[in-house]
Amino acid sequence: MKTNYQKHLISTIIVLSFSWLCISCNQTASNGYTSTDTVSTSATQKVDSTSYIKSNGEKCNIFADATIAVPTNCGNGNITELRKQFAKYVLDAPDSLSVDEALNQYMINYLKQYEISYNEDTAEGLDDEIDSDTIKTYNNSINISVLYNNKDVVTFSKVIVTRKNNYVSSVVHRYYNFDIKTGNYITLNNLFRDDAIQYLCQDFKSILMSENNVSSVDQLNEVGYFNIDNLTVNLNFFFDETGITWVYLPNELAIQNLGEPKIKITYSDLEPYLNDNSLVKRFN
């Protein structure tokens, strides 16, 4: 027979459990999106190597290892289209290939580019400039992972670390964004009005000038932003909870020593540029 203490303890546990359940059920964002992830992935690892003979007769060895997060489920979203778009944009595969086929082809194509690049440079007489004949080994580490996964938007990050003769020569970040509802790759047209791009470019330059403590484009050039006159709003961007960050590859906008310039604009500052159906409105 239960004592009064035991009865009180059981009653307390039931009340606390019910309260916890109520709190859990109400942990949703104010705009109706849950705070949980929207895409499930499965990690796949690929390792491959190749080599080619350089003009001096020596062999150049190329190694690559990749860890790739492949989308496997996205709830009520279009997982079939998402996987197809993932293969096309993240793995650079033709539309005709499945994700599994694209994974295998990705490594083959990635390694092949070195021999093609070397042969083209040799044909153009650029050996002295790039010093290709001094490189005996390339080691490439590729990591494709989920960076952002909420509001029915998923961002995949591709980080490529390249080592020449065991010394890190470059680190490159590329970002790919997808709408979970449709499975489609997100472009600027999914976010902004056509006439807004020119104003965004102006904002980008203003942000770079502010961050580098200069007051003109000419001064940005002096700092090392050699390609600032050709600045564009590119597709290499990612989402987070407060805004969108655009990233430019090494030597794309600025000298190598400045790495990958990043420009972030908050969702509130982007609001004047949005089109009627902009995905950015999910973050308001």
GROMACS .gro file of C-alpha atoms in nm, residues 65-194:
model
  130
   65ASP     CA    1   4.010   1.236  -4.994
   66ALA     CA    2   3.653   1.357  -4.962
   67THR     CA    3   3.393   1.343  -4.688
   68ILE     CA    4   3.052   1.427  -4.831
   69ALA     CA    5   2.722   1.479  -4.646
   70VAL     CA    6   2.457   1.352  -4.889
   71PRO     CA    7   2.091   1.451  -4.833
   72THR     CA    8   1.874   1.148  -4.757
   73ASN     CA    9   1.549   1.293  -4.623
   74CYS     CA   10   1.381   1.632  -4.593
   75GLY     CA   11   1.044   1.559  -4.432
   76ASN     CA   12   0.764   1.687  -4.652
   77GLY     CA   13   1.012   1.850  -4.892
   78ASN     CA   14   1.105   1.722  -5.235
   79ILE     CA   15   1.399   1.492  -5.157
   80THR     CA   16   1.413   1.355  -5.512
   81GLU     CA   17   1.465   1.701  -5.659
   82LEU     CA   18   1.699   1.804  -5.378
   83ARG     CA   19   1.929   1.508  -5.444
   84LYS     CA   20   1.922   1.581  -5.816
   85GLN     CA   21   2.008   1.947  -5.759
   86PHE     CA   22   2.275   1.849  -5.503
   87ALA     CA   23   2.442   1.625  -5.762
   88LYS     CA   24   2.427   1.899  -6.025
   89TYR     CA   25   2.553   2.196  -5.825
   90VAL     CA   26   2.759   2.055  -5.539
   91LEU     CA   27   2.910   1.760  -5.726
   92ASP     CA   28   2.923   1.928  -6.070
   93ALA     CA   29   2.743   1.634  -6.230
   94PRO     CA   30   2.531   1.618  -6.547
   95ASP     CA   31   2.155   1.602  -6.499
   96SER     CA   32   2.155   1.242  -6.620
   97LEU     CA   33   2.358   1.109  -6.326
   98SER     CA   34   2.217   0.990  -5.995
   99VAL     CA   35   2.373   1.103  -5.667
  100ASP     CA   36   2.563   0.772  -5.632
  101GLU     CA   37   2.696   0.799  -5.988
  102ALA     CA   38   2.781   1.165  -5.931
  103LEU     CA   39   2.981   1.081  -5.616
  104ASN     CA   40   3.206   0.844  -5.811
  105GLN     CA   41   3.239   1.077  -6.108
  106TYR     CA   42   3.316   1.375  -5.885
  107MET     CA   43   3.648   1.231  -5.770
  108ILE     CA   44   3.748   1.127  -6.122
  109ASN     CA   45   3.674   1.474  -6.260
  110TYR     CA   46   3.839   1.647  -5.967
  111LEU     CA   47   4.166   1.463  -6.013
  112LYS     CA   48   4.159   1.491  -6.391
  113GLN     CA   49   4.155   1.870  -6.376
  114TYR     CA   50   4.517   1.876  -6.257
  115GLU     CA   51   4.655   1.701  -6.564
  116ILE     CA   52   4.435   1.909  -6.795
  117SER     CA   53   4.543   2.231  -6.624
  118TYR     CA   54   4.911   2.136  -6.639
  119ASN     CA   55   4.898   2.045  -7.007
  120GLU     CA   56   4.716   2.367  -7.095
  121ASP     CA   57   4.968   2.576  -6.901
  122THR     CA   58   5.257   2.396  -7.068
  123ALA     CA   59   5.106   2.451  -7.412
  124GLU     CA   60   5.078   2.822  -7.339
  125GLY     CA   61   5.438   2.844  -7.217
  126LEU     CA   62   5.349   2.930  -6.857
  127ASP     CA   63   5.577   2.681  -6.681
  128ASP     CA   64   5.808   2.947  -6.538
  129GLU     CA   65   5.518   3.153  -6.404
  130ILE     CA   66   5.340   2.876  -6.216
  131ASP     CA   67   5.654   2.672  -6.142
  132SER     CA   68   5.464   2.350  -6.211
  133ASP     CA   69   5.773   2.134  -6.256
  134THR     CA   70   5.880   2.188  -5.894
  135ILE     CA   71   5.562   2.025  -5.759
  136LYS     CA   72   5.588   1.652  -5.698
  137THR     CA   73   5.273   1.593  -5.490
  138TYR     CA   74   4.927   1.745  -5.455
  139ASN     CA   75   4.716   1.645  -5.155
  140ASN     CA   76   4.354   1.755  -5.152
  141SER     CA   77   4.114   1.734  -4.860
  142ILE     CA   78   3.749   1.796  -4.950
  143ASN     CA   79   3.478   1.831  -4.690
  144ILE     CA   80   3.115   1.885  -4.790
  145SER     CA   81   2.890   1.940  -4.490
  146VAL     CA   82   2.570   2.110  -4.381
  147LEU     CA   83   2.635   2.464  -4.260
  148TYR     CA   84   2.277   2.586  -4.213
  149ASN     CA   85   1.964   2.372  -4.184
  150ASN     CA   86   1.649   2.560  -4.083
  151LYS     CA   87   1.351   2.761  -4.211
  152ASP     CA   88   1.317   2.513  -4.499
  153VAL     CA   89   1.658   2.626  -4.625
  154VAL     CA   90   1.972   2.415  -4.627
  155THR     CA   91   2.324   2.541  -4.700
  156PHE     CA   92   2.601   2.300  -4.794
  157SER     CA   93   2.960   2.408  -4.740
  158LYS     CA   94   3.242   2.271  -4.955
  159VAL     CA   95   3.588   2.329  -4.807
  160ILE     CA   96   3.888   2.232  -5.021
  161VAL     CA   97   4.235   2.236  -4.866
  162THR     CA   98   4.516   2.191  -5.120
  163ARG     CA   99   4.872   2.104  -5.025
  164LYS     CA  100   5.161   2.127  -5.267
  165ASN     CA  101   5.462   1.921  -5.158
  166ASN     CA  102   5.292   1.891  -4.814
  167TYR     CA  103   5.257   2.268  -4.765
  168VAL     CA  104   4.911   2.424  -4.760
  169SER     CA  105   4.880   2.635  -5.075
  170SER     CA  106   4.512   2.724  -5.067
  171VAL     CA  107   4.191   2.695  -4.867
  172VAL     CA  108   3.869   2.754  -5.061
  173HIS     CA  109   3.511   2.775  -4.933
  174ARG     CA  110   3.213   2.734  -5.163
  175TYR     CA  111   2.849   2.745  -5.054
  176TYR     CA  112   2.533   2.599  -5.209
  177ASN     CA  113   2.182   2.685  -5.091
  178PHE     CA  114   1.861   2.491  -5.154
  179ASP     CA  115   1.492   2.549  -5.090
  180ILE     CA  116   1.368   2.240  -4.906
  181LYS     CA  117   1.008   2.287  -5.014
  182THR     CA  118   1.090   2.254  -5.385
  183GLY     CA  119   1.436   2.100  -5.371
  184ASN     CA  120   1.561   2.376  -5.602
  185TYR     CA  121   1.896   2.552  -5.595
  186ILE     CA  122   1.856   2.907  -5.462
  187THR     CA  123   1.955   3.189  -5.698
  188LEU     CA  124   1.948   3.567  -5.660
  189ASN     CA  125   1.610   3.571  -5.837
  190ASN     CA  126   1.466   3.378  -5.543
  191LEU     CA  127   1.569   3.658  -5.311
  192PHE     CA  128   1.591   4.002  -5.470
  193ARG     CA  129   1.430   4.230  -5.724
  194ASP     CA  130   1.624   4.261  -6.050
   0.00000   0.00000   0.00000
